[in-house]
mmCIF file of C-alpha atoms in Angstrom:
data_model
loop_
_atom_site.group_PDB
_atom_site.id
_atom_site.type_symbol
_atom_site.label_atom_id
_atom_site.label_comp_id
_atom_site.label_asym_id
_atom_site.label_seq_id
_atom_site.Cartn_x
_atom_site.Cartn_y
_atom_site.Cartn_z
ATOM 1 C CA MET A 8 45.392 115.269 -5.956
ATOM 2 C CA LYS A 9 43.004 117.539 -7.744
ATOM 3 C CA ASN A 10 40.754 116.947 -10.743
ATOM 4 C CA GLN A 11 41.104 113.251 -11.515
ATOM 5 C CA ILE A 12 39.247 111.623 -14.423
ATOM 6 C CA ILE A 13 37.042 108.724 -13.306
ATOM 7 C CA ALA A 14 35.562 108.010 -16.776
ATOM 8 C CA SER A 15 35.450 109.289 -20.348
ATOM 9 C CA PHE A 16 32.379 109.274 -22.570
ATOM 10 C CA GLU A 17 31.955 109.283 -26.335
ATOM 11 C CA MET A 18 29.360 111.437 -28.065
ATOM 12 C CA PHE A 19 25.845 110.165 -27.194
ATOM 13 C CA ASN A 20 22.198 110.582 -28.180
ATOM 14 C CA LYS A 21 20.967 113.413 -25.930
ATOM 15 C CA ARG A 22 17.349 112.320 -26.296
ATOM 16 C CA ARG A 23 18.105 108.807 -25.045
ATOM 17 C CA TYR A 24 20.865 109.284 -22.447
ATOM 18 C CA SER A 25 21.283 111.626 -19.486
ATOM 19 C CA SER A 26 24.365 113.675 -18.824
ATOM 20 C CA PRO A 27 26.977 111.502 -17.053
ATOM 21 C CA TYR A 28 26.999 111.804 -13.246
ATOM 22 C CA VAL A 29 29.335 111.165 -10.309
ATOM 23 C CA CYS A 30 28.558 111.118 -6.583
ATOM 24 C CA LYS A 31 29.858 109.836 -3.258
ATOM 25 C CA MET A 32 28.536 106.511 -2.019
ATOM 26 C CA GLY A 33 27.490 106.089 1.613
ATOM 27 C CA ASP A 34 28.850 103.291 3.792
ATOM 28 C CA ASN A 35 25.564 101.411 3.354
ATOM 29 C CA GLY A 36 25.636 101.622 -0.466
ATOM 30 C CA THR A 37 23.427 104.698 -0.825
ATOM 31 C CA TYR A 38 23.979 107.410 -3.433
ATOM 32 C CA ASN A 39 24.822 110.813 -1.934
ATOM 33 C CA PHE A 40 24.214 113.686 -4.334
ATOM 34 C CA ASP A 41 24.203 116.317 -1.538
ATOM 35 C CA ASP A 42 27.798 117.397 -2.219
ATOM 36 C CA ARG A 43 28.961 118.236 -5.723
ATOM 37 C CA VAL A 44 32.111 116.113 -6.049
ATOM 38 C CA GLY A 45 32.722 116.345 -9.781
ATOM 39 C CA VAL A 46 31.752 117.645 -13.186
ATOM 40 C CA TYR A 47 31.246 116.426 -16.733
ATOM 41 C CA THR A 48 33.458 118.384 -19.132
ATOM 42 C CA GLY A 49 31.284 117.873 -22.221
ATOM 43 C CA ASN A 50 27.916 119.509 -22.784
ATOM 44 C CA GLY A 51 25.648 116.686 -21.601
ATOM 45 C CA ARG A 52 22.521 118.478 -22.784
ATOM 46 C CA GLU A 53 23.863 118.305 -26.331
ATOM 47 C CA GLY A 54 25.373 114.802 -26.109
ATOM 48 C CA GLU A 55 28.973 115.977 -26.427
ATOM 49 C CA ALA A 56 31.903 113.706 -25.597
ATOM 50 C CA GLY A 57 33.842 114.556 -22.448
ATOM 51 C CA ASP A 58 35.466 113.434 -19.222
ATOM 52 C CA LEU A 59 33.838 112.863 -15.854
ATOM 53 C CA VAL A 60 36.150 114.542 -13.344
ATOM 54 C CA VAL A 61 36.231 114.222 -9.540
ATOM 55 C CA PHE A 62 37.464 117.476 -7.973
ATOM 56 C CA GLU A 63 39.520 116.212 -5.019
ATOM 57 C CA PRO A 64 39.149 112.449 -4.586
ATOM 58 C CA VAL A 65 39.445 111.146 -1.031
ATOM 59 C CA VAL A 66 41.469 107.994 -0.351
ATOM 60 C CA GLY A 67 39.118 105.069 0.324
ATOM 61 C CA GLN A 68 35.979 106.946 -0.762
ATOM 62 C CA VAL A 69 33.679 104.990 -3.067
ATOM 63 C CA TYR A 70 32.269 107.003 -5.970
ATOM 64 C CA GLY A 71 29.254 106.032 -8.030
ATOM 65 C CA TYR A 72 29.147 107.173 -11.638
ATOM 66 C CA GLY A 73 27.329 106.430 -14.827
ATOM 67 C CA GLN A 74 24.676 107.518 -17.280
ATOM 68 C CA LYS A 75 20.939 106.895 -17.355
ATOM 69 C CA ASP A 76 19.264 105.378 -20.421
ATOM 70 C CA TYR A 77 15.770 106.871 -20.555
ATOM 71 C CA ARG A 78 14.527 103.870 -22.575
ATOM 72 C CA GLY A 79 15.910 101.480 -19.960
ATOM 73 C CA GLY A 80 18.038 98.420 -20.485
ATOM 74 C CA ASN A 81 21.323 100.213 -21.109
ATOM 75 C CA THR A 82 21.735 102.359 -17.972
ATOM 76 C CA MET A 83 25.383 102.449 -16.855
ATOM 77 C CA LYS A 84 26.115 102.169 -13.115
ATOM 78 C CA ASN A 85 29.738 101.870 -12.029
ATOM 79 C CA TYR A 86 31.657 102.221 -8.778
ATOM 80 C CA ALA A 87 35.284 103.020 -8.059
ATOM 81 C CA LYS A 88 37.325 104.061 -5.056
ATOM 82 C CA TRP A 89 40.358 106.307 -4.959
ATOM 83 C CA ASP A 90 43.563 104.640 -3.719
ATOM 84 C CA GLY A 91 45.648 107.821 -3.667
ATOM 85 C CA GLU A 92 46.932 107.423 -7.222
ATOM 86 C CA LYS A 93 44.080 106.055 -9.326
ATOM 87 C CA PHE A 94 40.468 104.923 -9.291
ATOM 88 C CA VAL A 95 40.094 101.194 -8.595
ATOM 89 C CA PRO A 96 36.917 99.414 -9.824
ATOM 90 C CA CYS A 97 34.833 98.097 -6.940
ATOM 91 C CA ASP A 98 31.300 97.099 -6.006
ATOM 92 C CA ILE A 99 28.738 99.375 -4.356
ATOM 93 C CA LEU A 100 30.278 98.729 -0.924
ATOM 94 C CA GLY A 101 33.892 99.319 -1.994
ATOM 95 C CA ARG A 102 35.062 95.723 -2.343
ATOM 96 C CA GLU A 103 37.605 95.662 -5.152
ATOM 97 C CA ILE A 104 36.761 93.808 -8.334
ATOM 98 C CA ALA A 105 39.506 91.563 -9.706
ATOM 99 C CA ALA A 106 40.756 92.777 -13.075
#
């Protein structure tokens, strides 16, 4: 499947929060930003609302996504893996989180 939404973001304060990000996670829980796996559809530099889209999610791949709070304390770090139909919340190593 192509272009699947992993998260949606409301309008945000561009001076406080970074543009939302998505990346692949390594098997050992490391962030891998080497490959561009997705895009934020809003203008993150202006704090616009938008969707965080993964281009072609891979079954079983863990993706890290979120948004940095430059003041600290409210930084969002989330993880999800693609099951072939949807993103399933999980921990940094891909173990599913009970809903």
